[in-house]
Short mmCIF file of C-alpha atoms in Angstrom, two decimals:
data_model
loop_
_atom_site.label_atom_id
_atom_site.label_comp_id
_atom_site.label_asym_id
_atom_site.label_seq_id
_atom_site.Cartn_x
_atom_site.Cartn_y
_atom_site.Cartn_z
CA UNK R 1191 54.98 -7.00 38.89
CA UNK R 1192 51.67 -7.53 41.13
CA UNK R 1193 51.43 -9.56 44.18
CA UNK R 1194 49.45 -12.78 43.65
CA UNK R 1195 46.23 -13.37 45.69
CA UNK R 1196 46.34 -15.87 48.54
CA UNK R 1197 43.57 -18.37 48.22
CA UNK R 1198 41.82 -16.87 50.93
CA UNK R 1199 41.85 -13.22 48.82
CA UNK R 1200 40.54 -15.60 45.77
CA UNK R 1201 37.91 -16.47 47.86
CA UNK R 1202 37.01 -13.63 49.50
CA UNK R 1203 36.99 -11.58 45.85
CA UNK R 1204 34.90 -14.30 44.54
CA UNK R 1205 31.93 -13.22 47.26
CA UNK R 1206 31.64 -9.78 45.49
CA UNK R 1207 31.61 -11.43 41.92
CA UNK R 1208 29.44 -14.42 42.10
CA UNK R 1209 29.07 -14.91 38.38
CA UNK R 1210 32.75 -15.49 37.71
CA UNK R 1211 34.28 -18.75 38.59
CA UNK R 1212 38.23 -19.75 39.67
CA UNK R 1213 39.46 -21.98 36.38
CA UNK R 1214 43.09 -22.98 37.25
CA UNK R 1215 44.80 -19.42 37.79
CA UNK R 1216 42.48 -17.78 36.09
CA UNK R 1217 38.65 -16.55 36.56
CA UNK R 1218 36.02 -16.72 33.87
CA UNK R 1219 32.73 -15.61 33.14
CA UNK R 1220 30.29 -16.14 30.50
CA UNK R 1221 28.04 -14.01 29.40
CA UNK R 1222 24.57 -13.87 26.76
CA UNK R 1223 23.76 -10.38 25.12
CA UNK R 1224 20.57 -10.58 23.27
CA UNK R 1225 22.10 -10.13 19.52
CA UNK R 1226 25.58 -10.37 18.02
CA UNK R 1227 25.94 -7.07 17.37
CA UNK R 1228 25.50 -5.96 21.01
CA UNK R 1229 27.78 -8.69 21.84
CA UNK R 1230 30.80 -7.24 20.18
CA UNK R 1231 29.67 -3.37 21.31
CA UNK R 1232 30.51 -4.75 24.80
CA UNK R 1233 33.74 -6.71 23.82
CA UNK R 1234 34.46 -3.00 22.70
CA UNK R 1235 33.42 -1.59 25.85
CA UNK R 1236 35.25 -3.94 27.59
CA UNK R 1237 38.69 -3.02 25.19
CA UNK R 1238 38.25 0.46 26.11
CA UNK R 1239 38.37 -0.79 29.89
CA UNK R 1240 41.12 -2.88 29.45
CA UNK R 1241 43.17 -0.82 27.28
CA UNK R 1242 43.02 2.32 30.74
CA UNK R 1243 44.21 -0.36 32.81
CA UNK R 1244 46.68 -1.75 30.95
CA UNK R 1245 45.33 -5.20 31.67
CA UNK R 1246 43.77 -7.40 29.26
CA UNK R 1247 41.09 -10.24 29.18
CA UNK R 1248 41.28 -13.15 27.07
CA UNK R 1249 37.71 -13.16 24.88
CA UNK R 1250 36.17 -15.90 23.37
CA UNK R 1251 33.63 -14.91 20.75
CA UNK R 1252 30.28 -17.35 20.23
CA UNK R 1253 27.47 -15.45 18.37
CA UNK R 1254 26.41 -13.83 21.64
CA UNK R 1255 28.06 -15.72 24.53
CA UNK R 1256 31.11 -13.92 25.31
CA UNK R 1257 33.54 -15.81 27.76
CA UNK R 1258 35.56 -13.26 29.88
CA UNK R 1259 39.17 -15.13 31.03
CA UNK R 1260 41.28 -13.11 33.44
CA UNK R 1261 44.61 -13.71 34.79
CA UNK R 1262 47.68 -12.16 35.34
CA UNK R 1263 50.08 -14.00 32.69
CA UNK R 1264 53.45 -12.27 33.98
CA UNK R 1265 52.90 -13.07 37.41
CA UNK R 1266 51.74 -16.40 36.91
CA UNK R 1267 48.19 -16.20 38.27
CA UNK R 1268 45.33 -14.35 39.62
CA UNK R 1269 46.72 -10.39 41.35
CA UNK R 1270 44.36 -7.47 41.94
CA UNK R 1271 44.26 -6.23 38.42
CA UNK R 1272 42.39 -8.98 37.59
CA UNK R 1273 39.57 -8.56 40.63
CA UNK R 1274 39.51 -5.13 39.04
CA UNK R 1275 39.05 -5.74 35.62
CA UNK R 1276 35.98 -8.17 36.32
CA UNK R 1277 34.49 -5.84 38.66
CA UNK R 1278 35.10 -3.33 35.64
CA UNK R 1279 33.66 -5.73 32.79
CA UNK R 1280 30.42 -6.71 35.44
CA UNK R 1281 29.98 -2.73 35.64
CA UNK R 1282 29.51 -1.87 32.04
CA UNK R 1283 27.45 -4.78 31.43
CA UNK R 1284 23.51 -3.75 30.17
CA UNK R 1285 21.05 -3.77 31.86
CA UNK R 1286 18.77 -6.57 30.76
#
């Protein structure tokens, strides 16, 4: 099990990844690729990723706006994995 992040950790994580927002217990961004078949070569980028960590996103799949949801289910709410994983997911995003 993971420790869950303090508010104050939320917050402070949040200031390195100012696209992703808190949701609940969870953090979430959304992102546009320019076609739908870049879209999912990320979401398979992103697998890869999550599958080395052992961590796993929620995806939801719109054409090309992928919605990133992170949150550690077992432990009930946000932990460092997750902080990871976006910081992951922001890293092998293109570049526009």
């Amino acid at each position: 099990m993971s420790e869950l992040l303090s508010n104050s950790d939320i917050d402070d994580a949040l200031t390195g990844l100012p696209e992703w927002s808190l949701t609940g217990s969870s953090i979430t961004r959304t992102v546009e690729l320019p076609t739908f078949p870049v879209a999912i070569a990320f979401v398979a980028r992103v697998a890869e990723a999550a599958e080395a960590a052992n961590h796993h996103p929620d995806i939801d799949i719109r054409w090309r706006k992928l919605t990133f949801t992170l949150s550690t289910h077992s432990d009930g709410g946000l932990t460092k994995k997750d902080v990871d994983l976006a910081h992951e997911i922001d890293a092998l995003l293109p570049d526009d």
